[in-house]
Short mmCIF file of C-alpha atoms (C1' of nucleotides) in Angstrom, two decimals:
data_model
loop_
_atom_site.label_atom_id
_atom_site.label_comp_id
_atom_site.label_asym_id
_atom_site.label_seq_id
_atom_site.Cartn_x
_atom_site.Cartn_y
_atom_site.Cartn_z
CA MET A 1 122.89 60.67 108.88
CA ARG A 2 120.91 62.20 111.77
CA VAL A 3 119.48 65.68 111.33
CA VAL A 4 117.77 68.23 113.57
CA ILE A 5 115.63 70.86 111.84
CA ALA A 6 114.54 74.24 113.22
CA GLU A 7 111.96 76.06 111.12
CA ASP A 8 108.88 77.85 112.33
CA LEU A 9 106.89 77.77 109.09
CA ALA A 10 104.99 74.47 109.42
CA LEU A 11 104.62 73.84 105.70
CA LEU A 12 108.31 74.32 105.08
CA ARG A 13 109.33 72.28 108.14
CA ASP A 14 107.18 69.39 106.95
CA GLY A 15 108.60 69.74 103.47
CA LEU A 16 112.19 69.72 104.70
CA ILE A 17 111.53 66.59 106.74
CA ARG A 18 110.08 64.81 103.73
CA LEU A 19 112.85 65.99 101.44
CA LEU A 20 115.72 64.94 103.68
CA GLU A 21 114.12 61.61 104.60
CA ALA A 22 113.56 60.93 100.92
CA HIS A 23 117.31 61.30 100.52
CA GLY A 24 118.16 58.73 103.17
CA MET A 25 118.65 61.03 106.14
CA GLN A 26 116.96 60.56 109.50
CA VAL A 27 115.29 63.64 110.95
CA VAL A 28 115.59 62.91 114.63
CA GLU A 29 113.69 66.03 115.65
CA ALA A 30 112.11 69.08 114.02
CA VAL A 31 111.37 72.09 116.21
CA ASP A 32 109.88 75.54 115.73
CA ASN A 33 111.54 77.74 118.34
CA GLY A 34 114.87 78.64 119.89
CA PRO A 35 114.66 76.95 123.29
CA SER A 36 113.46 73.65 121.76
CA LEU A 37 116.31 73.84 119.27
CA LEU A 38 118.95 74.09 121.95
CA ARG A 39 117.46 71.18 123.88
CA ALA A 40 117.23 69.04 120.69
CA LEU A 41 120.84 69.78 119.71
CA LEU A 42 122.20 68.94 123.14
CA THR A 43 120.06 65.82 123.41
CA HIS A 44 120.59 64.36 119.95
CA ARG A 45 124.03 65.64 118.97
CA PRO A 46 123.00 65.26 115.31
CA ASP A 47 125.32 64.95 112.30
CA VAL A 48 123.97 68.29 111.14
CA ALA A 49 121.43 70.93 112.17
CA VAL A 50 119.39 72.83 109.58
CA VAL A 51 118.46 76.09 111.26
CA ASP A 52 116.22 79.02 110.33
CA VAL A 53 117.44 82.33 111.78
CA ARG A 54 114.24 84.03 112.74
CA LEU A 55 112.59 81.71 115.21
CA PRO A 56 110.12 82.39 117.98
CA PRO A 57 110.01 83.77 120.59
CA ASP A 58 112.04 86.75 119.35
CA HIS A 59 111.71 86.27 115.60
CA THR A 60 114.96 88.18 115.18
CA ASP A 61 118.07 86.02 115.26
CA GLU A 62 117.15 83.35 117.77
CA GLY A 63 118.18 80.53 115.45
CA LEU A 64 121.66 81.95 114.93
CA ARG A 65 122.24 82.66 118.57
CA THR A 66 121.06 79.21 119.56
CA ALA A 67 123.36 77.61 117.01
CA ILE A 68 126.32 79.54 118.41
CA GLU A 69 125.43 78.51 121.96
CA ALA A 70 125.02 74.87 120.96
CA ARG A 71 128.45 74.88 119.27
CA ARG A 72 129.93 76.33 122.41
CA GLN A 73 128.65 73.34 124.30
CA VAL A 74 129.18 70.82 121.52
CA PRO A 75 132.31 71.98 119.71
CA GLY A 76 132.27 71.27 115.97
CA LEU A 77 128.55 70.65 115.74
CA PRO A 78 127.80 71.08 112.00
CA VAL A 79 125.19 73.78 111.33
CA LEU A 80 123.56 74.84 108.08
CA ILE A 81 121.75 78.18 108.40
CA LEU A 82 118.76 78.52 106.09
CA SER A 83 117.33 81.99 106.14
CA GLN A 84 115.63 84.73 104.19
CA TYR A 85 118.20 87.29 105.26
CA VAL A 86 121.88 87.80 105.91
CA GLU A 87 122.09 88.56 109.61
CA GLN A 88 125.51 90.14 109.82
CA LEU A 89 126.14 90.30 113.50
CA TYR A 90 126.04 86.70 114.61
CA ALA A 91 126.71 85.26 111.17
CA ARG A 92 130.29 86.46 111.28
CA GLU A 93 130.77 84.84 114.65
CA LEU A 94 129.28 81.54 113.58
CA LEU A 95 131.18 81.40 110.29
CA ALA A 96 134.48 82.45 111.81
CA ALA A 97 134.53 79.37 114.06
CA GLN A 98 137.31 76.94 113.18
CA GLU A 99 135.66 73.69 114.05
CA GLY A 100 133.01 71.73 112.27
CA GLY A 101 131.07 72.25 109.08
CA VAL A 102 129.06 75.43 108.63
CA GLY A 103 126.84 76.79 105.91
CA TYR A 104 124.60 79.75 105.22
CA LEU A 105 121.99 79.53 102.46
CA LEU A 106 119.26 81.97 101.53
CA LYS A 107 115.87 80.31 101.15
CA GLU A 108 114.88 82.26 98.11
CA ARG A 109 118.12 81.51 96.33
CA VAL A 110 117.89 77.75 96.66
CA SER A 111 116.65 77.13 93.15
CA ASP A 112 117.14 73.39 93.14
CA VAL A 113 116.44 71.03 96.01
CA ALA A 114 119.30 68.73 95.02
CA GLN A 115 121.61 71.71 95.63
CA PHE A 116 120.19 71.97 99.12
CA VAL A 117 120.56 68.26 99.86
CA ASP A 118 124.19 68.43 98.69
CA ALA A 119 124.78 71.35 101.01
CA VAL A 120 123.38 69.45 103.99
CA ARG A 121 125.71 66.55 103.25
CA ARG A 122 128.75 68.76 102.74
CA VAL A 123 128.24 70.55 106.03
CA ALA A 124 127.66 67.27 107.87
CA ASP A 125 131.02 66.11 106.46
CA GLY A 126 132.78 69.12 107.94
CA GLY A 127 132.74 71.28 104.80
CA THR A 128 131.10 74.59 104.01
CA ALA A 129 128.11 75.63 101.95
CA MET A 130 127.92 79.37 101.39
CA ASP A 131 125.51 81.30 99.24
CA PRO A 132 127.62 83.80 97.23
CA GLU A 133 125.34 86.64 98.21
CA VAL A 134 125.95 85.93 101.87
CA VAL A 135 129.70 85.94 101.26
CA HIS A 136 129.42 89.17 99.34
CA GLN A 137 127.47 90.92 102.06
CA LEU A 138 129.67 89.75 104.89
CA LEU A 139 132.87 90.72 103.11
CA SER A 140 131.69 93.91 101.50
CA LYS A 141 133.12 97.23 102.59
CA ARG A 142 129.79 98.73 101.66
CA ALA A 143 128.90 99.81 105.17
CA HIS A 144 131.87 102.15 105.21
CA ASP A 145 131.11 103.55 101.78
CA GLU A 146 127.57 104.52 102.56
CA PRO A 147 126.56 106.98 99.82
CA LEU A 148 124.66 109.19 102.23
CA SER A 149 127.81 109.74 104.25
CA ARG A 150 129.33 111.51 101.21
CA LEU A 151 126.87 114.38 101.48
CA THR A 152 127.79 117.69 103.07
CA ALA A 153 125.70 118.90 105.97
CA ARG A 154 123.83 121.29 103.70
CA GLU A 155 123.16 118.63 101.10
CA HIS A 156 121.85 116.38 103.82
CA GLU A 157 119.50 119.12 104.97
CA VAL A 158 118.20 119.54 101.45
CA LEU A 159 117.68 115.81 101.04
CA THR A 160 115.83 115.60 104.33
CA LEU A 161 113.38 118.21 103.09
CA MET A 162 113.07 116.50 99.72
CA ALA A 163 112.19 113.33 101.61
CA GLU A 164 109.40 115.21 103.36
CA GLY A 165 107.92 115.82 99.94
CA ARG A 166 108.83 119.48 99.67
CA THR A 167 109.27 121.32 96.36
CA ASN A 168 112.57 123.03 95.66
CA ALA A 169 110.83 126.39 96.20
CA ALA A 170 109.65 125.33 99.63
CA ILE A 171 113.12 124.07 100.50
CA ALA A 172 114.62 127.40 99.38
CA ALA A 173 112.19 129.32 101.56
CA ARG A 174 112.86 127.06 104.49
CA LEU A 175 116.64 127.41 104.25
CA SER A 176 116.49 131.13 103.33
CA VAL A 177 118.36 130.70 100.07
CA THR A 178 117.31 131.05 96.46
CA LEU A 179 115.96 128.37 94.20
CA LYS A 180 119.27 128.37 92.36
CA ALA A 181 121.18 127.32 95.43
CA VAL A 182 118.75 124.46 96.04
CA ASP A 183 119.02 123.38 92.39
CA LYS A 184 122.75 123.16 92.81
CA HIS A 185 122.57 121.08 95.97
CA VAL A 186 120.05 118.70 94.41
CA GLY A 187 122.40 118.15 91.48
CA ASN A 188 125.24 117.43 93.89
CA ILE A 189 123.06 115.01 95.83
CA PHE A 190 122.31 113.00 92.68
CA LEU A 191 126.01 112.97 91.80
CA LYS A 192 127.13 111.79 95.22
CA LEU A 193 124.39 109.16 95.48
CA GLY A 194 125.49 107.83 92.11
CA LEU A 195 122.21 108.54 90.33
CA PRO A 196 122.93 109.29 86.67
CA ALA A 197 120.24 110.81 84.47
CA SER A 198 118.22 108.13 82.73
CA GLU A 199 114.98 107.91 80.77
CA ASP A 200 113.64 105.37 83.19
CA ASP A 201 114.57 106.86 86.52
CA ASN A 202 112.86 109.56 88.49
CA ARG A 203 115.95 110.51 90.38
CA ARG A 204 114.25 112.59 93.01
CA VAL A 205 112.22 109.60 94.11
CA LEU A 206 115.32 107.38 94.04
CA ALA A 207 117.23 109.85 96.20
CA VAL A 208 114.36 109.91 98.67
CA LEU A 209 114.29 106.10 98.72
CA ALA A 210 118.02 106.05 99.41
CA TYR A 211 117.48 108.46 102.29
CA LEU A 212 114.64 106.42 103.74
CA GLU A 213 116.66 103.22 103.62
CA LYS A 214 119.44 104.58 105.80
CA MET B 1 92.54 64.61 93.00
CA ARG B 2 94.73 66.59 90.58
CA VAL B 3 96.54 69.66 91.87
CA VAL B 4 98.56 72.49 90.32
CA ILE B 5 100.99 74.31 92.63
CA ALA B 6 102.48 77.80 92.15
CA GLU B 7 105.24 78.68 94.57
CA ASP B 8 108.55 80.35 93.78
CA LEU B 9 110.47 79.19 96.87
CA ALA B 10 111.96 75.89 95.65
CA LEU B 11 112.21 74.27 99.08
CA LEU B 12 108.58 75.00 99.88
CA ARG B 13 107.38 73.97 96.44
CA ASP B 14 109.16 70.64 96.79
CA GLY B 15 107.76 70.23 100.29
CA LEU B 16 104.21 70.95 99.16
CA ILE B 17 104.51 68.41 96.35
CA ARG B 18 105.72 65.76 98.78
CA LEU B 19 103.07 66.59 101.36
CA LEU B 20 100.13 66.51 98.97
CA GLU B 21 101.34 63.37 97.21
CA ALA B 22 101.79 61.71 100.57
CA HIS B 23 98.08 62.37 101.13
CA GLY B 24 96.97 60.70 97.94
CA MET B 25 96.79 63.74 95.66
CA GLN B 26 98.44 63.97 92.26
CA VAL B 27 100.46 67.12 91.63
CA VAL B 28 100.10 67.41 87.87
CA GLU B 29 102.36 70.46 87.69
CA ALA B 30 104.28 72.76 90.01
CA VAL B 31 105.39 76.14 88.65
CA ASP B 32 107.30 79.11 89.97
CA ASN B 33 105.95 82.12 88.03
CA GLY B 34 102.77 83.75 86.85
CA PRO B 35 102.80 82.97 83.12
CA SER B 36 103.59 79.30 83.71
CA LEU B 37 100.77 79.15 86.24
CA LEU B 38 98.19 80.40 83.76
CA ARG B 39 99.37 77.94 81.13
CA ALA B 40 99.30 75.05 83.65
CA LEU B 41 95.80 75.92 84.86
CA LEU B 42 94.38 76.16 81.35
CA THR B 43 96.15 73.00 80.25
CA HIS B 44 95.41 70.78 83.24
CA ARG B 45 92.11 72.16 84.57
CA PRO B 46 93.05 70.72 87.98
CA ASP B 47 90.69 69.88 90.83
CA VAL B 48 92.40 72.63 92.81
CA ALA B 49 95.22 75.12 92.43
CA VAL B 50 97.45 76.04 95.39
CA VAL B 51 98.78 79.50 94.59
CA ASP B 52 101.36 81.78 96.19
CA VAL B 53 100.58 85.47 95.65
CA ARG B 54 103.98 86.99 95.09
CA LEU B 55 105.36 85.23 92.07
CA PRO B 56 107.92 86.29 89.51
CA PRO B 57 108.24 88.25 87.32
CA ASP B 58 106.56 91.02 89.31
CA HIS B 59 106.78 89.61 92.83
CA THR B 60 103.78 91.72 93.76
CA ASP B 61 100.45 90.00 93.24
CA GLU B 62 101.05 87.98 90.13
CA GLY B 63 99.67 84.79 91.68
CA LEU B 64 96.38 86.42 92.61
CA ARG B 65 95.95 88.14 89.29
CA THR B 66 96.71 84.95 87.43
CA ALA B 67 94.20 83.03 89.54
CA ILE B 68 91.51 85.58 88.73
CA GLU B 69 92.31 85.40 85.03
CA ALA B 70 92.28 81.59 85.07
CA ARG B 71 88.88 81.60 86.78
CA ARG B 72 87.60 83.97 84.16
CA GLN B 73 88.56 81.45 81.51
CA VAL B 74 87.68 78.37 83.55
CA PRO B 75 84.67 79.41 85.65
CA GLY B 76 84.56 77.75 89.06
CA LEU B 77 88.18 76.64 89.07
CA PRO B 78 88.92 75.97 92.77
CA VAL B 79 91.82 78.07 94.05
CA LEU B 80 93.54 78.05 97.43
CA ILE B 81 95.71 81.10 97.95
CA LEU B 82 98.71 80.51 100.20
CA SER B 83 100.54 83.68 101.03
CA GLN B 84 102.53 85.60 103.60
CA TYR B 85 100.29 88.61 103.27
CA VAL B 86 96.69 89.66 102.85
CA GLU B 87 96.66 91.36 99.48
CA GLN B 88 93.43 93.30 99.74
CA LEU B 89 92.99 94.52 96.25
CA TYR B 90 92.63 91.37 94.25
CA ALA B 91 91.71 89.16 97.19
CA ARG B 92 88.31 90.78 97.42
CA GLU B 93 87.72 90.20 93.76
CA LEU B 94 88.75 86.56 93.95
CA LEU B 95 86.80 85.83 97.11
CA ALA B 96 83.67 87.65 95.94
CA ALA B 97 83.27 85.30 92.99
CA GLN B 98 80.22 83.08 93.25
CA GLU B 99 81.47 79.97 91.60
CA GLY B 100 83.88 77.30 92.76
CA GLY B 101 85.79 76.72 95.94
CA VAL B 102 88.17 79.40 97.15
CA GLY B 103 90.50 79.72 100.11
CA TYR B 104 93.07 82.11 101.49
CA LEU B 105 95.59 80.87 104.04
CA LEU B 106 98.58 82.67 105.51
CA LYS B 107 101.74 80.58 105.37
CA GLU B 108 102.93 81.55 108.81
CA ARG B 109 99.61 80.74 110.42
CA VAL B 110 99.38 77.18 109.10
CA SER B 111 100.52 75.53 112.32
CA ASP B 112 99.59 72.00 111.38
CA VAL B 113 100.05 70.41 107.98
CA ALA B 114 96.93 68.28 108.40
CA GLN B 115 94.99 71.55 108.61
CA PHE B 116 96.46 72.55 105.31
CA VAL B 117 95.67 69.23 103.62
CA ASP B 118 92.07 69.51 104.88
CA ALA B 119 91.87 72.99 103.40
CA VAL B 120 93.05 71.79 100.01
CA ARG B 121 90.38 69.07 100.03
CA ARG B 122 87.63 71.42 101.14
CA VAL B 123 88.38 73.96 98.42
CA ALA B 124 88.57 71.22 95.79
CA ASP B 125 85.09 70.12 96.92
CA GLY B 126 83.72 73.61 96.30
CA GLY B 127 83.97 74.84 99.87
CA THR B 128 85.99 77.61 101.46
CA ALA B 129 89.05 77.71 103.65
CA MET B 130 89.68 81.12 105.17
CA ASP B 131 92.30 82.09 107.68
CA PRO B 132 90.49 84.17 110.32
CA GLU B 133 93.07 86.90 110.06
CA VAL B 134 92.40 87.23 106.35
CA VAL B 135 88.65 87.47 107.04
CA HIS B 136 89.29 90.06 109.70
CA GLN B 137 91.41 92.25 107.46
CA LEU B 138 89.07 92.01 104.49
CA LEU B 139 85.99 92.79 106.56
CA SER B 140 87.50 95.42 108.73
CA LYS B 141 86.19 98.92 108.21
CA ARG B 142 89.71 100.25 108.48
CA ALA B 143 90.53 98.86 105.08
CA HIS B 144 87.88 101.04 103.53
CA ASP B 145 89.31 104.11 105.18
CA GLU B 146 92.84 103.47 104.05
CA PRO B 147 93.64 105.97 101.31
CA LEU B 148 95.57 103.37 99.38
CA SER B 149 92.55 101.06 99.38
CA ARG B 150 90.68 103.64 97.34
CA LEU B 151 92.95 103.05 94.39
CA THR B 152 91.89 100.79 91.56
CA ALA B 153 94.08 97.85 90.69
CA ARG B 154 95.65 99.76 87.83
CA GLU B 155 96.31 102.85 89.89
CA HIS B 156 97.97 100.67 92.48
CA GLU B 157 100.21 99.17 89.81
CA VAL B 158 101.19 102.63 88.65
CA LEU B 159 101.93 103.77 92.19
CA THR B 160 104.04 100.70 92.84
CA LEU B 161 106.21 101.59 89.86
CA MET B 162 106.37 105.24 90.88
CA ALA B 163 107.60 104.04 94.25
CA GLU B 164 110.40 102.16 92.51
CA GLY B 165 111.57 105.49 91.17
CA ARG B 166 110.38 104.99 87.63
CA THR B 167 109.58 107.85 85.24
CA ASN B 168 106.12 108.01 83.70
CA ALA B 169 107.67 106.97 80.39
CA ALA B 170 109.19 103.87 81.97
CA ILE B 171 105.88 103.04 83.63
CA ALA B 172 104.09 103.43 80.29
CA ALA B 173 106.56 101.08 78.61
CA ARG B 174 106.25 98.59 81.42
CA LEU B 175 102.47 98.52 81.33
CA SER B 176 102.30 98.71 77.53
CA VAL B 177 100.21 101.87 77.46
CA THR B 178 100.93 105.42 76.36
CA LEU B 179 102.28 108.22 78.47
CA LYS B 180 98.83 109.79 78.41
CA ALA B 181 97.25 106.85 80.15
CA VAL B 182 99.91 106.93 82.88
CA ASP B 183 99.44 110.71 83.28
CA LYS B 184 95.77 110.10 83.89
CA HIS B 185 96.34 107.41 86.48
CA VAL B 186 98.90 109.55 88.31
CA GLY B 187 96.37 112.37 88.49
CA ASN B 188 93.77 109.97 89.89
CA ILE B 189 96.26 108.67 92.44
CA PHE B 190 96.88 112.19 93.75
CA LEU B 191 93.15 112.82 93.93
CA LYS B 192 92.36 109.62 95.80
CA LEU B 193 95.29 110.03 98.18
CA GLY B 194 94.03 113.52 98.97
CA LEU B 195 97.07 115.35 97.64
CA PRO B 196 96.03 118.73 96.27
CA ALA B 197 98.42 120.79 94.16
CA SER B 198 100.45 123.15 96.32
CA GLU B 199 103.51 125.35 95.93
CA ASP B 200 105.22 123.53 98.75
CA ASP B 201 104.46 119.91 97.96
CA ASN B 202 106.16 117.58 95.54
CA ARG B 203 103.19 115.33 95.21
CA ARG B 204 104.94 112.50 93.53
CA VAL B 205 107.25 112.11 96.51
CA LEU B 206 104.30 112.39 98.91
CA ALA B 207 102.40 109.68 97.05
CA VAL B 208 105.45 107.42 97.22
CA LEU B 209 105.77 108.10 100.95
CA ALA B 210 102.11 107.17 101.45
CA TYR B 211 102.73 103.95 99.56
CA LEU B 212 105.80 103.09 101.57
CA GLU B 213 104.01 103.63 104.86
CA LYS B 214 101.36 101.06 104.13
"C1'" DG C 1 68.22 102.21 78.68
"C1'" DG C 2 71.14 105.18 81.31
"C1'" DG C 3 74.63 106.10 84.53
"C1'" DA C 4 78.87 105.06 86.98
"C1'" DA C 5 83.34 103.24 87.18
"C1'" DC C 6 87.30 101.77 84.94
"C1'" DC C 7 90.82 101.74 81.31
"C1'" DC C 8 92.68 103.85 77.44
"C1'" DC C 9 93.98 107.69 74.23
"C1'" DA C 10 94.74 112.45 72.16
"C1'" DG C 11 95.90 117.63 71.76
"C1'" DG C 12 97.56 121.29 74.08
"C1'" DG C 13 99.56 124.19 77.73
"C1'" DA C 14 101.93 125.64 82.15
"C1'" DT C 15 105.44 124.93 85.39
"C1'" DC C 16 108.65 122.67 88.07
"C1'" DA C 17 112.82 120.21 88.06
"C1'" DC C 18 117.15 119.52 86.28
"C1'" DC C 19 121.32 121.11 84.19
"C1'" DC C 20 124.91 123.91 81.83
"C1'" DT C 21 127.86 127.80 82.36
"C1'" DG C 22 129.87 131.25 84.96
"C1'" DA C 23 130.89 133.84 89.11
"C1'" DT C 24 131.91 135.34 94.20
"C1'" DC C 25 133.18 134.60 98.94
"C1'" DC C 26 135.02 131.99 102.83
"C1'" DA C 27 137.66 128.57 105.46
"C1'" DG C 28 141.15 125.26 105.76
"C1'" DT C 29 145.50 123.32 104.37
"C1'" DG C 30 150.19 122.66 102.55
"C1'" DC D 1 150.25 132.45 98.68
"C1'" DA D 2 147.75 128.98 95.98
"C1'" DC D 3 144.60 125.48 95.91
"C1'" DT D 4 140.47 122.92 97.22
"C1'" DG D 5 135.94 122.35 98.68
"C1'" DG D 6 131.67 124.28 100.23
"C1'" DA D 7 127.91 127.60 99.94
"C1'" DT D 8 125.62 130.79 97.31
"C1'" DC D 9 123.88 133.12 93.26
"C1'" DA D 10 122.71 134.25 88.28
"C1'" DG D 11 121.20 133.61 83.18
"C1'" DG D 12 119.48 130.54 80.13
"C1'" DG D 13 117.57 126.23 78.16
"C1'" DT D 14 115.22 121.63 77.91
"C1'" DG D 15 111.97 118.32 79.05
"C1'" DA D 16 109.38 115.65 82.40
"C1'" DT D 17 105.42 116.15 84.97
"C1'" DC D 18 100.97 117.57 85.82
"C1'" DC D 19 96.53 118.98 84.19
"C1'" DC D 20 92.66 120.59 81.27
"C1'" DT D 21 89.53 119.14 77.76
"C1'" DG D 22 87.52 115.82 74.93
"C1'" DG D 23 86.70 111.20 73.16
"C1'" DG D 24 86.11 105.83 72.82
"C1'" DG D 25 85.04 101.14 74.74
"C1'" DT D 26 83.58 97.64 78.38
"C1'" DT D 27 81.21 96.03 82.41
"C1'" DC D 28 78.00 96.29 85.97
"C1'" DC D 29 73.90 97.82 88.24
"C1'" DC D 30 69.43 100.17 88.89
#
DNA sequence: GGGAACCCCAGGGATCACCCTGATCCAGTG
DNA sequence: CACTGGATCAGGGTGATCCCTGGGGTTCCC
């Protein structure tokens, strides 16, 4: 079995080469950037490509985009994505393709190297190898249920000021309402963000974190 | 040469084992978390330890802290830190020690595996192996002016947990101290971050914001 | 030896944040 | 018209947070 590897972290690239060769595969080329990956895939037409997403020069989704382009030119080229993140945009496109094996594993969730070697083989044979977390994120309706979108305009204003580190008194002064009104909004914010009272949780901070992650 | 490796990413851990063994070293143990690392270091007293910083269970600086503790119990134990980040706080403490080889490399800046193998050997022989970027960040005057860099290790731990949205009680339980001790640290954090009491400011949120902006 | 820094702990007190209950007014909708 | 949701406000209560004061121990440095 002939493999092309794309991984910019030298230590991991070396390790992957050693691992796959130790399992009887031939790594015909190992590259560290998008353009080299495309050239290697078109040149070698490997049995499978193991591709990191965030490659130079962009360090964003170069690996994914290159894989899609290569499969456009070599229909059915088996590709196993190995990444730290779920990159939604191009992942859907790659995984929706009908032809050829595809896989998407998260580096940090590969707990056993035999699992990884199996995945490489399965994809090369035309199968799939999906990390459940990737599946979950791609299929989740979560984007549409964004907790912050449940807030009224006023609640959102209050949360914005909370996230600036203002006290409730300062927020009341700013919005020309009483403390009681702010209290009420804050309670509603916690409710709508799904933050129940708990001994362990400082809910104000959690609400601010939710706001900052939007 | 006998080596202990601490790295939680399975693929990289496997790769490091293969790489070092291919260069004539014996990997006597490879672990994936802080407590196992300490046990392995005390048990094996290796010629060198190759240590990732962010290990479970905390995923913050467990590797560094464990290395420091191991060197306290085994003076001069050579340690090569291999990390994605420059963790200022404990790095200074580790690198300031007089005895034994130490090194600090950044994973993404190891462009050549031979360079890495050389570094392992040099540290085992009592020398140093420093990534220039690490040196730059540790020696830069900016670090000293960073409010967060004024915090002690413990204060930084407390702030990290505050930034997760934990109550003081939860932080106390987590760190196995009383509420009073946490209260004190929180007060010191506000002082060192230059956050005076004010009618308008929720200082806890401001401290968390300062932390998140680092 | 003495001082500084750090970590830990306690008693005690003030206040801010959160929450319960109840109420009013307004706009939109069926 | 009745209902719902949103905004606002009030009285009252609890407790988490912050802070003051004081103390102990350890390590390091002058």
